[in-house]
Short mmCIF file of C-alpha atoms and ligand atoms in Angstrom, two decimals:
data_model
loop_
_atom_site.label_atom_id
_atom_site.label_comp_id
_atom_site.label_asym_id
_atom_site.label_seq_id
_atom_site.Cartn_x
_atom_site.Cartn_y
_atom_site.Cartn_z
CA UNK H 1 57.30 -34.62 -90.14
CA UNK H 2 56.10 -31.67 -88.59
CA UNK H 3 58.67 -29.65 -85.97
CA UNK H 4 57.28 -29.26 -82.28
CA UNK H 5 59.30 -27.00 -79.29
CA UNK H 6 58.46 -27.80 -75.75
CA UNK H 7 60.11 -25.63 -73.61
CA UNK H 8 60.04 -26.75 -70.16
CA UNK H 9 60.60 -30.28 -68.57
CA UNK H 10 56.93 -31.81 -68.65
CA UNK H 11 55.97 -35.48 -68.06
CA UNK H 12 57.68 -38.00 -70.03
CA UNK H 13 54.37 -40.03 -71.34
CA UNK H 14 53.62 -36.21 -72.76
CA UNK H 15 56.61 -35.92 -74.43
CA UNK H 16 56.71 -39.55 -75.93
CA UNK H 17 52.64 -38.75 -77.43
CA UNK H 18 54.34 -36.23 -79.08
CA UNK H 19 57.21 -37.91 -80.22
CA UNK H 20 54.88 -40.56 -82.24
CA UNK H 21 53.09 -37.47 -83.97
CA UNK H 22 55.99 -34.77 -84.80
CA UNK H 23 59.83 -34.54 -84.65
CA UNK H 24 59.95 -32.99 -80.68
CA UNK H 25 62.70 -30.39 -79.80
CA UNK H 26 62.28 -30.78 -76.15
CA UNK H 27 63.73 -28.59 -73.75
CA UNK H 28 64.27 -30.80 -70.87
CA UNK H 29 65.24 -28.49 -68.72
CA UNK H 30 63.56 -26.92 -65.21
CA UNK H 31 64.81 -23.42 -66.70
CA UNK H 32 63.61 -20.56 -69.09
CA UNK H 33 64.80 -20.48 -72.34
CA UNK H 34 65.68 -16.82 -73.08
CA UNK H 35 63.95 -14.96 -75.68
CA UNK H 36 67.06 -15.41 -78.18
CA UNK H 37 67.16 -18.87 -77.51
CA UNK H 38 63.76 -19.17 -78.27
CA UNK H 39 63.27 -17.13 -81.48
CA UNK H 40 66.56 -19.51 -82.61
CA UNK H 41 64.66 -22.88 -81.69
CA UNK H 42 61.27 -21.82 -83.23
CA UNK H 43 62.47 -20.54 -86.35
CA UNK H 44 61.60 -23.93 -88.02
CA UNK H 45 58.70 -24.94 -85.68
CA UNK H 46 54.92 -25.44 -86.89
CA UNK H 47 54.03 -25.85 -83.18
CA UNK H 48 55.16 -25.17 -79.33
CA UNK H 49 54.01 -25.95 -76.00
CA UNK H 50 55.09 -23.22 -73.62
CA UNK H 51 54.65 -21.75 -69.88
CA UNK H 52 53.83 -19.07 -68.12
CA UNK H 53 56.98 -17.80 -67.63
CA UNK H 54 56.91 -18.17 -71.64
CA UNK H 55 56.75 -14.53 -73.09
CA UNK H 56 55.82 -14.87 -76.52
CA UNK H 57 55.14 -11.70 -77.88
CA UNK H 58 55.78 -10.23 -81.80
CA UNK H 59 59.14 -10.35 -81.36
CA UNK H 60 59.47 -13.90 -80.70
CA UNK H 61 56.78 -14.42 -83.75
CA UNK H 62 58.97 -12.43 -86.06
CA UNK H 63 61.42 -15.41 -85.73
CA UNK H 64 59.05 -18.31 -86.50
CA UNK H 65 57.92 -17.66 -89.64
CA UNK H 66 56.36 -21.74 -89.69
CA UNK H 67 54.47 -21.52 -86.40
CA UNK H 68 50.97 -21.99 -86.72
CA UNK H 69 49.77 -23.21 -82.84
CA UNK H 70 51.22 -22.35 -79.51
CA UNK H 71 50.01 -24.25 -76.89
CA UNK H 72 50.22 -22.86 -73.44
CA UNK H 73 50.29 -25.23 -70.67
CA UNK H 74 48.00 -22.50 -68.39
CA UNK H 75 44.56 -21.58 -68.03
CA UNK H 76 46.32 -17.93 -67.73
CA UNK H 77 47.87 -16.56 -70.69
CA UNK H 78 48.45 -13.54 -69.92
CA UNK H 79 52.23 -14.55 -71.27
CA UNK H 80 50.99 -14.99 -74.73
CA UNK H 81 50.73 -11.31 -77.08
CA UNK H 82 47.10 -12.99 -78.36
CA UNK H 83 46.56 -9.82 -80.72
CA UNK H 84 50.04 -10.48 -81.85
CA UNK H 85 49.46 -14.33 -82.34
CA UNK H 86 46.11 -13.71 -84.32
CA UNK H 87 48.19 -10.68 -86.80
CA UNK H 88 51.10 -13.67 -87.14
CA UNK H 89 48.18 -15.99 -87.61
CA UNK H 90 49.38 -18.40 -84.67
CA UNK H 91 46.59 -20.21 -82.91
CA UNK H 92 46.82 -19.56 -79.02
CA UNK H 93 45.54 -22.19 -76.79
CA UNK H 94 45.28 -22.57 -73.30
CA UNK H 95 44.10 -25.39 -70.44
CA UNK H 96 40.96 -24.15 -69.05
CA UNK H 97 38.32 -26.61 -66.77
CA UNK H 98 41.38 -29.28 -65.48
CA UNK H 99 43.00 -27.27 -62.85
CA UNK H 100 39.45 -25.52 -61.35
CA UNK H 101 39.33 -27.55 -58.24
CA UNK H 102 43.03 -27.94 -57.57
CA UNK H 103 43.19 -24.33 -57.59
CA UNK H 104 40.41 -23.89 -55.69
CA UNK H 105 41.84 -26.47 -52.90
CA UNK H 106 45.03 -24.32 -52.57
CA UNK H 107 42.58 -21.26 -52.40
CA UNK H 108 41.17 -23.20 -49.25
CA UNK H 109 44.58 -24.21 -48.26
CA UNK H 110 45.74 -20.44 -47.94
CA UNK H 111 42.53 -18.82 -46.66
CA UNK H 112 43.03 -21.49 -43.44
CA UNK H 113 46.28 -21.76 -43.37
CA UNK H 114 46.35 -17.95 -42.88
CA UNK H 115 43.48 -17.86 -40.51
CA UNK H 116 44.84 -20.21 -37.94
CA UNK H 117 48.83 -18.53 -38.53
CA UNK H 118 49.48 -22.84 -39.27
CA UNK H 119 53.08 -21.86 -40.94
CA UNK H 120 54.24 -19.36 -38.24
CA UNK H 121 52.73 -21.61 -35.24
CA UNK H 122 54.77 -24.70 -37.60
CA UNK H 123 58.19 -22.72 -37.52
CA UNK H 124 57.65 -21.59 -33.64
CA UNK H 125 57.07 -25.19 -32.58
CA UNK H 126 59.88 -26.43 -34.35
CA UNK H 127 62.25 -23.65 -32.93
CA UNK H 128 61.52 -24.36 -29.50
CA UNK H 129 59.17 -21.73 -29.08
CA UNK H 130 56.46 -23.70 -27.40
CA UNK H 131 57.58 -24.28 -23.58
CA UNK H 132 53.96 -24.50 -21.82
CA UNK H 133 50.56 -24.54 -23.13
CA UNK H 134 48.40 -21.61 -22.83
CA UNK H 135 44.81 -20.67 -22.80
CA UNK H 136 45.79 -16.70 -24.17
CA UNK H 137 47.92 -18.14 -26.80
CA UNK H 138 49.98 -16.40 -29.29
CA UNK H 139 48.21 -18.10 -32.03
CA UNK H 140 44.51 -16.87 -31.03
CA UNK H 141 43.52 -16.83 -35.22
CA UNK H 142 40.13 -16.17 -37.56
CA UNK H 143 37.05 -18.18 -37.93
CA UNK H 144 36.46 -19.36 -41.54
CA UNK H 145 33.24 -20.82 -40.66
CA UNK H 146 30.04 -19.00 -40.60
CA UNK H 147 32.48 -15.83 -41.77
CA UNK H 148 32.08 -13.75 -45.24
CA UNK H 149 33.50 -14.66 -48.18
CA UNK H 150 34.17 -12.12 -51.13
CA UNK H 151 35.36 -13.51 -54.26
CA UNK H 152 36.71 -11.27 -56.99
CA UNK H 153 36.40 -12.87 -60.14
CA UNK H 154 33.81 -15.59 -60.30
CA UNK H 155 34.82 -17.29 -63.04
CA UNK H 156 35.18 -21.01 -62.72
CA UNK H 157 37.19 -21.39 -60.08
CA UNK H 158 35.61 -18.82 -58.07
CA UNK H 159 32.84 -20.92 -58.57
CA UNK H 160 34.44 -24.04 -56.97
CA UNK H 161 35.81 -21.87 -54.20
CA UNK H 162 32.04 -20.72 -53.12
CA UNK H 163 30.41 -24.34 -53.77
CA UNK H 164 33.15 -25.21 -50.60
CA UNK H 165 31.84 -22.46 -48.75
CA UNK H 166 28.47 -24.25 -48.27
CA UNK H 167 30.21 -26.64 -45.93
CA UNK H 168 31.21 -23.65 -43.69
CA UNK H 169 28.32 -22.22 -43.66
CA UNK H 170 30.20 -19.36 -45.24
CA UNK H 171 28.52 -16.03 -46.48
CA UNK H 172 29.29 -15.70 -49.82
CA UNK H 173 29.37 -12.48 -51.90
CA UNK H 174 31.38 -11.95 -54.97
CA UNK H 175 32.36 -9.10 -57.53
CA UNK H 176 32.61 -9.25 -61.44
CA UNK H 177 31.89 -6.60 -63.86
CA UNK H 178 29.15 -8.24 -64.31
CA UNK H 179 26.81 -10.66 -62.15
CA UNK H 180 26.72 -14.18 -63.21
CA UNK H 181 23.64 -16.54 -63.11
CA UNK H 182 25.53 -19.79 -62.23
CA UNK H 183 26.77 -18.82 -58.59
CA UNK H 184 25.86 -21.54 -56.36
CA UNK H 185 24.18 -19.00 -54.18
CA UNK H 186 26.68 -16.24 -53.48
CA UNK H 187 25.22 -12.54 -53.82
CA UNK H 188 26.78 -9.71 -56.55
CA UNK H 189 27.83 -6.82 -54.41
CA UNK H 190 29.79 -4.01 -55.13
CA UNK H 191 33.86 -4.04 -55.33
CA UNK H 192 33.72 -1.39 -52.22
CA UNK H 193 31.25 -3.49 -50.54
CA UNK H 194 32.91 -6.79 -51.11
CA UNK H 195 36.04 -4.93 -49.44
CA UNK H 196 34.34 -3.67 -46.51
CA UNK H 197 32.35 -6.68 -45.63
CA UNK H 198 34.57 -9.46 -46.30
CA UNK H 199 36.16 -11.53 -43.54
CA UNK H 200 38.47 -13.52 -46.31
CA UNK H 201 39.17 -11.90 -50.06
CA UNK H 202 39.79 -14.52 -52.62
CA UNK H 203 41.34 -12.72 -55.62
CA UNK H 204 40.48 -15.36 -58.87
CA UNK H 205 40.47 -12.53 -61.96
CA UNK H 206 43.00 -13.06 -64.85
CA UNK H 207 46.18 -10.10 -65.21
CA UNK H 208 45.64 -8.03 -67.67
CA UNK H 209 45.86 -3.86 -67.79
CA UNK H 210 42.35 -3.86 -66.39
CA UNK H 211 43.14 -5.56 -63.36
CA UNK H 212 46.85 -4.24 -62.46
CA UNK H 213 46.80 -2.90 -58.84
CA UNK H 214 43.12 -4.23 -58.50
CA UNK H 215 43.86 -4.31 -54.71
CA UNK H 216 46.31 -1.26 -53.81
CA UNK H 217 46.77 0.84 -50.77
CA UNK H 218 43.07 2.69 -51.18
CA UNK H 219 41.28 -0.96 -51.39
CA UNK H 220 43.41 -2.44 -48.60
CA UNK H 221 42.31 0.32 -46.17
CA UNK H 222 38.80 -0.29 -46.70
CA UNK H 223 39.43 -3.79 -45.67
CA UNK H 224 38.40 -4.67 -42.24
CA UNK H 225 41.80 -5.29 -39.81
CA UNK H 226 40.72 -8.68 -38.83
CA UNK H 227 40.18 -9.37 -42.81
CA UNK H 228 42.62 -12.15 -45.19
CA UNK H 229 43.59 -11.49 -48.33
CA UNK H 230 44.21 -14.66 -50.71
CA UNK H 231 45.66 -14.01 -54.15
CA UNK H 232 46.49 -17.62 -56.13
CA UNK H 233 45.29 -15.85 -59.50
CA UNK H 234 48.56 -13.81 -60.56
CA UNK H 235 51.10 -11.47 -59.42
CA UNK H 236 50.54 -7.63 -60.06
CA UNK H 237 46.70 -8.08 -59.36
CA UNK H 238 47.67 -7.02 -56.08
CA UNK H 239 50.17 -4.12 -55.56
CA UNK H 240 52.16 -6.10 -53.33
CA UNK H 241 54.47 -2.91 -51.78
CA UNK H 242 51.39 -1.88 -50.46
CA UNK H 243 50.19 -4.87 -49.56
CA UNK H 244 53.98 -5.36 -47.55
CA UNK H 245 53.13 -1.74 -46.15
CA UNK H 246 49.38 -2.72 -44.62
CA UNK H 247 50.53 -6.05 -43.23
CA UNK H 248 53.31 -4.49 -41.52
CA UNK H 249 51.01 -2.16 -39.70
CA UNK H 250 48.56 -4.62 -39.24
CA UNK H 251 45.84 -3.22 -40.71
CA UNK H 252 44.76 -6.40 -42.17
CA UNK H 253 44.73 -9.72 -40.61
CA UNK H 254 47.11 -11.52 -42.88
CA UNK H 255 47.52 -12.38 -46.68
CA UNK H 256 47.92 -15.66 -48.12
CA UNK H 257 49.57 -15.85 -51.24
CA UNK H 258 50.51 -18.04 -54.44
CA UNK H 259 51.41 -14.95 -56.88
CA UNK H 260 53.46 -11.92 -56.76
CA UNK H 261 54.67 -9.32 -58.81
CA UNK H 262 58.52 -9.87 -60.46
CA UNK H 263 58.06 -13.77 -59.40
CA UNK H 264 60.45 -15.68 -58.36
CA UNK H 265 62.27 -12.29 -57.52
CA UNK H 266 60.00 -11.45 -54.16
CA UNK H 267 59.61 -8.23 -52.79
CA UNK H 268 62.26 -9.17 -49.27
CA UNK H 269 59.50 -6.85 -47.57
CA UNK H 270 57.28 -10.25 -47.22
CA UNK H 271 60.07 -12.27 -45.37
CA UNK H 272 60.49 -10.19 -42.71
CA UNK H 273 56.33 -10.76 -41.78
CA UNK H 274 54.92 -13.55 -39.93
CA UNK H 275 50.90 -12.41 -40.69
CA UNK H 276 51.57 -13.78 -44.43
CA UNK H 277 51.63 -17.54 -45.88
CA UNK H 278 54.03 -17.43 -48.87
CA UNK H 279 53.58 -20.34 -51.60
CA UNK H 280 55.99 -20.59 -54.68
CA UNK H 281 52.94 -20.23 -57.72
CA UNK H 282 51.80 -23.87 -56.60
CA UNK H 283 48.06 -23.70 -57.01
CA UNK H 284 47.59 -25.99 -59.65
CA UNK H 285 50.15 -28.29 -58.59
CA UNK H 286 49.18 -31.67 -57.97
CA UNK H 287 50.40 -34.35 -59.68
CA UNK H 288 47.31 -35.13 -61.56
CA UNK H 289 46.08 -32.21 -62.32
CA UNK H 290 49.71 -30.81 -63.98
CA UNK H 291 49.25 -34.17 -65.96
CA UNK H 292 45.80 -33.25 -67.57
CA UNK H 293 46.93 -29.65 -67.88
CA UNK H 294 49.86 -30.89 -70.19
CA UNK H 295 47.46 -33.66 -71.86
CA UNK H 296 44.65 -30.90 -72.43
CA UNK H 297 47.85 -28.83 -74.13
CA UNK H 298 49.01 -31.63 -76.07
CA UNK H 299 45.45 -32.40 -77.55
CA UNK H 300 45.31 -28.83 -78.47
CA UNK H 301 48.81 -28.84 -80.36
CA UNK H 302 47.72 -32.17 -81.94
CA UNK H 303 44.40 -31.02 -83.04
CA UNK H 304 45.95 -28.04 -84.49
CA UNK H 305 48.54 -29.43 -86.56
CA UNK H 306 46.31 -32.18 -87.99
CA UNK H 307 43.99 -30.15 -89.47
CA UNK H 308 41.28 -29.93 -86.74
CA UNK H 309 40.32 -27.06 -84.64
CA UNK H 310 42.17 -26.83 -80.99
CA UNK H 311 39.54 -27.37 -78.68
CA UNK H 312 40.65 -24.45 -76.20
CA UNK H 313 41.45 -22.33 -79.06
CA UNK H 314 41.82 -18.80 -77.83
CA UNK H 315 41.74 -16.81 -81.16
CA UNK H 316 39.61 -18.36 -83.69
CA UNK H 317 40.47 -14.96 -85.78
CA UNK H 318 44.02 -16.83 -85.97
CA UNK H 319 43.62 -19.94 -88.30
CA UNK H 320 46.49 -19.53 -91.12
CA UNK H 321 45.46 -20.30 -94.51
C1 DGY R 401 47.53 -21.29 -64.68
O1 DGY R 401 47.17 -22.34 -65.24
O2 DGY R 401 47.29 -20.18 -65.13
C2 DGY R 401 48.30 -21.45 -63.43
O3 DGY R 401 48.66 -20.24 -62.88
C3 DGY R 401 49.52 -22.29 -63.68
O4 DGY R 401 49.50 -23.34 -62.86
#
C-alpha cells in the first residue's frame, strides 16, 4: 500500500477516505510540523496533504525521494516551491472554486464590519462605555451602499465580491494586469485610479514577488481618508508597518483584515488601534466549505496516486515517469 502524510488535524471522514486507499501517517495535531520533522516523515511517502503554513520547498523534496503528489489544502500556494516540485517531479495541487463565496462573505463581513466600527462599538458596549444615547455618536461610520468599490485582483473571488455589490448599488471598478471579460459589470481602471477613487479596497491577488508591498506607504497616501482597506488574500500584499503608520494618523478610514505579514506573530502596532477589524486568517472558514476544501484535496491526492491526472493539478510539467 501506498504511504500518505497529512500534516494537520483535518476532518475525520477525510482521514478515514484515505485510510481505505493508502497506509495514512496522520498528523493529528493543531500544530506545524517543523521542517526536520517533515523531511523525516516524508522520506517514505508517495503522497501528502499539507497547509499553508506548510513550506515545502527543495529542501524538504531532497528528503522524499518517493513523493510524487502534494496536495495542498489552499487555493493559495504560495507555500509550495512549484518550480522546485516540477524539477523533483512532484505534482502540486491546490483547492480552487470551493472556498470563492465563503471568502467572498468574509470579504463582505470585513468591508462592513469596518465601515460601521461593529467590533470597537461591540467592546465599548460591553465595557460600559455606552451611558446615554446620542444623535453625534462616537460611532458616526461609512456608507457601503451606493459607495465605490475597487477590487485588486479579479480573479474568482473578486468576481463573487462585485456580483454582491449589485445589491448595494455599489460602483464597481477593479485592477488586474490585465482586464477580464467576465466581470459582472465592474469597469478596468488603473491601479492609481482604483486608489484614488475607491471608497472600500478589496485586496484578492495571490503573494508572490510581484505583488509584495502591492499597497505600501506611496499607495496608502493616495487613498482617500474616509477610504477601507480589506486584505483576506495574504499577508505581505500589504506592507502592514505602513499600513500601522497611516491608520494611526488617520489618513485612511480603517482596514479590515484576515492576513498579515509574519502571521500568527502580529505586528503589536495593530492592537493598540481601534480604526482596524483584526480576523485570525478565517476567510474560508466555514464548516462546509473547509470540508470540500479537504475533499477537493483528497480527490486530487487520490487521483494522483491511482494513475489519473489530479484535477487541480498545478504543474502538469511535473508528472514522474
Ligand atoms: C486559501 O485557500 O488560500 C486560504 O487562504 C486558506 O483558507
Amino acid at each position: 500500500m501506498q504511504k500518505v502524510l497529512v500534516t494537520r488535524r483535518l476532518f475525520p471522514e477525510v482521514i478515514a477516505r484515505l485510510a481505505g486507499n493508502f497506509e495514512v501517517d496522520y498528523h493529528d495535531d493543531d500544530q506545524a510540523l517543523t521542517p526536520s520533522e517533515l523531511a523525516v516523515r516524508l522520506s517514505d511517502k508517495a503522497g501528502m496533504m499539507l497547509v499553508l503554513t506548510d513550506r515545502l520547498d527543495a529542501s524538504v523534496l531532497a528528503a522524499a525521494p518517493a513523493l510524487k503528489v502534494a496536495a495542498n489544502v489552499a487555493v493559495g500556494y504560495n507555500n509550495i516551491d512549484l518550480a522546485a516540485c516540477s524539477a523533483a517531479g512532484v505534482m502540486a495541487t491546490n483547492t480552487p472554486g470551493v472556498l470563492n463565496e465563503t471568502t467572498a462573505d468574509m470579504v463582505w463581513t470585513l468591508m462592513m464590519a469596518s465601515a460601521r466600527r461593529v467590533v470597537a462599538a461591540d467592546k465599548w458596549t460591553r465595557t460600559g462605555g455606552w451611558q446615554s444615547w446620542k444623535f453625534l455618536d462616537p460611532w458616526l461610520g461609512q456608507d457601503v451602499h451606493g459607495a465605490t468599490l475597487g477590487i485588486v485582483g479579479m480573479g474568482r473571488i473578486g468576481q463573487a465580491v462585485a456580483r454582491r455589490a449589485q445589491g448595494f448599488d455599489m460602483r464597481v471598478i477593479y485592477h488586474n494586469r490585465t482586464p477580464q471579460t467576465e466581470t459582472g459589470g465592474a469597469t478596468w481602471v488603473e491601479k492609481n485610479t482604483l486608489l484614488a477613487e475607491s471608497d472600500f479596497i478589496v485586496l484578492m491577488v495571490p503573494y508572490s514577488t510581484a505583488t509584495h508591498h502591492l499597497i505600501g506607504a506611496a499607495e496608502l497616501a493616495l487613498m482617500k481618508p474616509t477610504a477601507h482597506l480589506v486584505n483576506v488574500a495574504r499577508g505581505g500584499v500589504v506592507d502592514d508597518a505602513a499600513l500601522i503608520e497611516a491608520l494611526k494618523a488617520r489618513r485612511i478610514g480603517g482596514a479590515g483584515l484576515d492576513v498579515f505579514e509574519g502571521e500568527p506573530a502580529l505586528n503589536p502596532g495593530f492592537f493598540e488601534l481601534d480604526n482596524v477589524t483584526l480576523t485570525p486568517h478565517i476567510g474560508s472558514s466555514s464548516r462546509a466549505t473547509r470540508m470540500a476544501m479537504a475533499t477537493c484535496a483528497a480527490d486530487n491526492l487520490i487521483a494522483a496516486l491511482t494513475g489519473h491526472t489530479p484535477p487541480n493539478l498545478l504543474n502538469p510539467d511535473a508528472v514522474r515517469q
